[in-house]
Amino acid sequence: EDHVADSEKRLMVFIGTRSGSIGDNGSGGHYAYRCSKAALNMAVKSLSVDLAARGILTAVLHPGSVATETRKGGQISVDVSVTGMRTIIDGLTKEMSGTFLRYDGGTIEW
């Protein structure tokens, strides 16, 4: 965290997925995967509390359902996902720290 505190942006961003949301789980299943993503969410929320005094911001970003070579059924392109996430990263504020955000700027409940 010292390297982050010494950096220009003071920002820690983690890639998560809606599968880690407890409140947005309407399909069940995938227990190990969902638990690992929910654990990431908790860690990032705790980091936001612990690092706030040092001016370090944190966020979890959900890239969306991205069409890739291994995921043909994706709904958006890599370019749309990355452009959206970069916009969020560039505009992240203290009030947004510790949140779970979609690539398009929407929030996801924990």
Protein backbone atom coordinates (compact mmCIF):
# COMPACT_ATOMS: atom_id res chain seq x y z
CA GLU A 1 0.00 0.00 0.00
CA ASP A 2 2.99 2.35 0.42
CA HIS A 3 3.55 2.31 -3.33
CA VAL A 4 -0.08 3.25 -3.89
CA ALA A 5 0.08 6.01 -1.27
CA ASP A 6 3.14 7.43 -3.02
CA SER A 7 1.55 7.28 -6.47
CA GLU A 8 -0.15 10.11 -8.31
CA LYS A 9 -3.65 8.53 -8.41
CA ARG A 10 -3.74 6.72 -5.04
CA LEU A 11 -6.19 4.20 -6.40
CA MET A 12 -6.71 0.43 -6.09
CA VAL A 13 -9.16 -1.09 -8.59
CA PHE A 14 -10.17 -4.75 -8.61
CA ILE A 15 -12.03 -6.64 -11.32
CA GLY A 16 -15.01 -8.49 -9.89
CA THR A 17 -18.29 -9.80 -11.22
CA ARG A 18 -21.99 -9.58 -10.42
CA SER A 19 -21.69 -13.21 -9.36
CA GLY A 20 -20.14 -11.89 -6.14
CA SER A 21 -23.23 -9.89 -5.23
CA ILE A 22 -25.38 -11.40 -2.50
CA GLY A 23 -28.26 -9.02 -3.19
CA ASP A 24 -28.20 -9.61 -6.95
CA ASN A 25 -28.14 -13.43 -6.85
CA GLY A 26 -31.28 -14.68 -8.52
CA SER A 27 -29.87 -17.82 -10.10
CA GLY A 28 -27.95 -19.65 -7.35
CA GLY A 29 -25.26 -22.23 -8.08
CA HIS A 30 -21.54 -21.71 -8.76
CA TYR A 31 -20.82 -21.71 -5.02
CA ALA A 32 -17.03 -21.60 -4.99
CA TYR A 33 -16.84 -18.96 -7.71
CA ARG A 34 -19.50 -16.77 -6.08
CA CYS A 35 -17.87 -17.10 -2.65
CA SER A 36 -14.47 -16.07 -3.99
CA LYS A 37 -15.94 -12.98 -5.66
CA ALA A 38 -17.96 -12.07 -2.54
CA ALA A 39 -14.73 -12.36 -0.51
CA LEU A 40 -13.05 -9.93 -2.91
CA ASN A 41 -15.92 -7.49 -2.39
CA MET A 42 -15.52 -7.66 1.39
CA ALA A 43 -11.77 -7.18 1.17
CA VAL A 44 -12.13 -4.11 -1.05
CA LYS A 45 -14.79 -2.58 1.19
CA SER A 46 -12.54 -3.12 4.23
CA LEU A 47 -9.57 -1.66 2.35
CA SER A 48 -11.63 1.45 1.61
CA VAL A 49 -12.17 1.97 5.33
CA ASP A 50 -8.60 1.20 6.35
CA LEU A 51 -6.92 3.27 3.63
CA ALA A 52 -9.20 6.32 3.57
CA ALA A 53 -7.01 8.29 5.98
CA ARG A 54 -4.10 7.87 3.54
CA GLY A 55 -6.21 9.18 0.67
CA ILE A 56 -6.27 5.82 -1.13
CA LEU A 57 -9.47 5.04 -3.05
CA THR A 58 -10.70 1.52 -3.80
CA ALA A 59 -13.38 0.05 -6.04
CA VAL A 60 -14.56 -3.24 -7.52
CA LEU A 61 -15.46 -3.05 -11.21
CA HIS A 62 -17.75 -5.47 -13.03
CA PRO A 63 -16.64 -5.49 -16.70
CA GLY A 64 -20.02 -6.63 -17.99
CA SER A 65 -20.86 -9.65 -20.11
CA VAL A 66 -17.94 -9.31 -22.53
CA ALA A 67 -17.73 -11.16 -25.85
CA THR A 68 -14.32 -12.87 -25.98
CA GLU A 69 -12.80 -15.90 -27.68
CA THR A 70 -13.82 -18.05 -24.71
CA ARG A 71 -17.20 -16.36 -24.13
CA LYS A 72 -19.05 -16.16 -27.41
CA GLY A 73 -22.36 -15.21 -25.74
CA GLY A 74 -21.06 -11.92 -24.35
CA GLN A 75 -23.28 -8.89 -24.83
CA ILE A 76 -20.65 -6.14 -25.19
CA SER A 77 -17.26 -5.83 -26.86
CA VAL A 78 -13.94 -5.68 -25.06
CA ASP A 79 -13.56 -2.08 -26.26
CA VAL A 80 -16.90 -1.02 -24.73
CA SER A 81 -16.04 -2.70 -21.43
CA VAL A 82 -12.52 -1.30 -21.17
CA THR A 83 -13.53 2.20 -22.27
CA GLY A 84 -16.27 2.25 -19.65
CA MET A 85 -14.00 0.99 -16.88
CA ARG A 86 -11.31 3.53 -17.79
CA THR A 87 -13.90 6.31 -17.58
CA ILE A 88 -14.90 5.14 -14.10
CA ILE A 89 -11.28 4.85 -12.99
CA ASP A 90 -10.49 8.36 -14.25
CA GLY A 91 -13.53 9.80 -12.46
CA LEU A 92 -13.39 7.87 -9.19
CA THR A 93 -14.03 10.15 -6.21
CA LYS A 94 -13.71 9.79 -2.46
CA GLU A 95 -17.49 9.31 -2.24
CA MET A 96 -17.28 6.37 -4.67
CA SER A 97 -14.48 4.62 -2.78
CA GLY A 98 -15.36 1.16 -1.53
CA THR A 99 -18.19 0.65 -4.02
CA PHE A 100 -19.08 -2.08 -6.51
CA LEU A 101 -19.52 -0.51 -9.95
CA ARG A 102 -20.56 -1.68 -13.39
CA TYR A 103 -18.45 -0.81 -16.44
CA ASP A 104 -21.21 1.65 -17.46
CA GLY A 105 -21.14 3.52 -14.14
CA GLY A 106 -24.11 1.82 -12.49
CA THR A 107 -23.77 0.41 -9.00
CA ILE A 108 -24.22 -3.20 -7.94
CA GLU A 109 -25.49 -4.04 -4.48
CA TRP A 110 -23.17 -6.04 -2.26
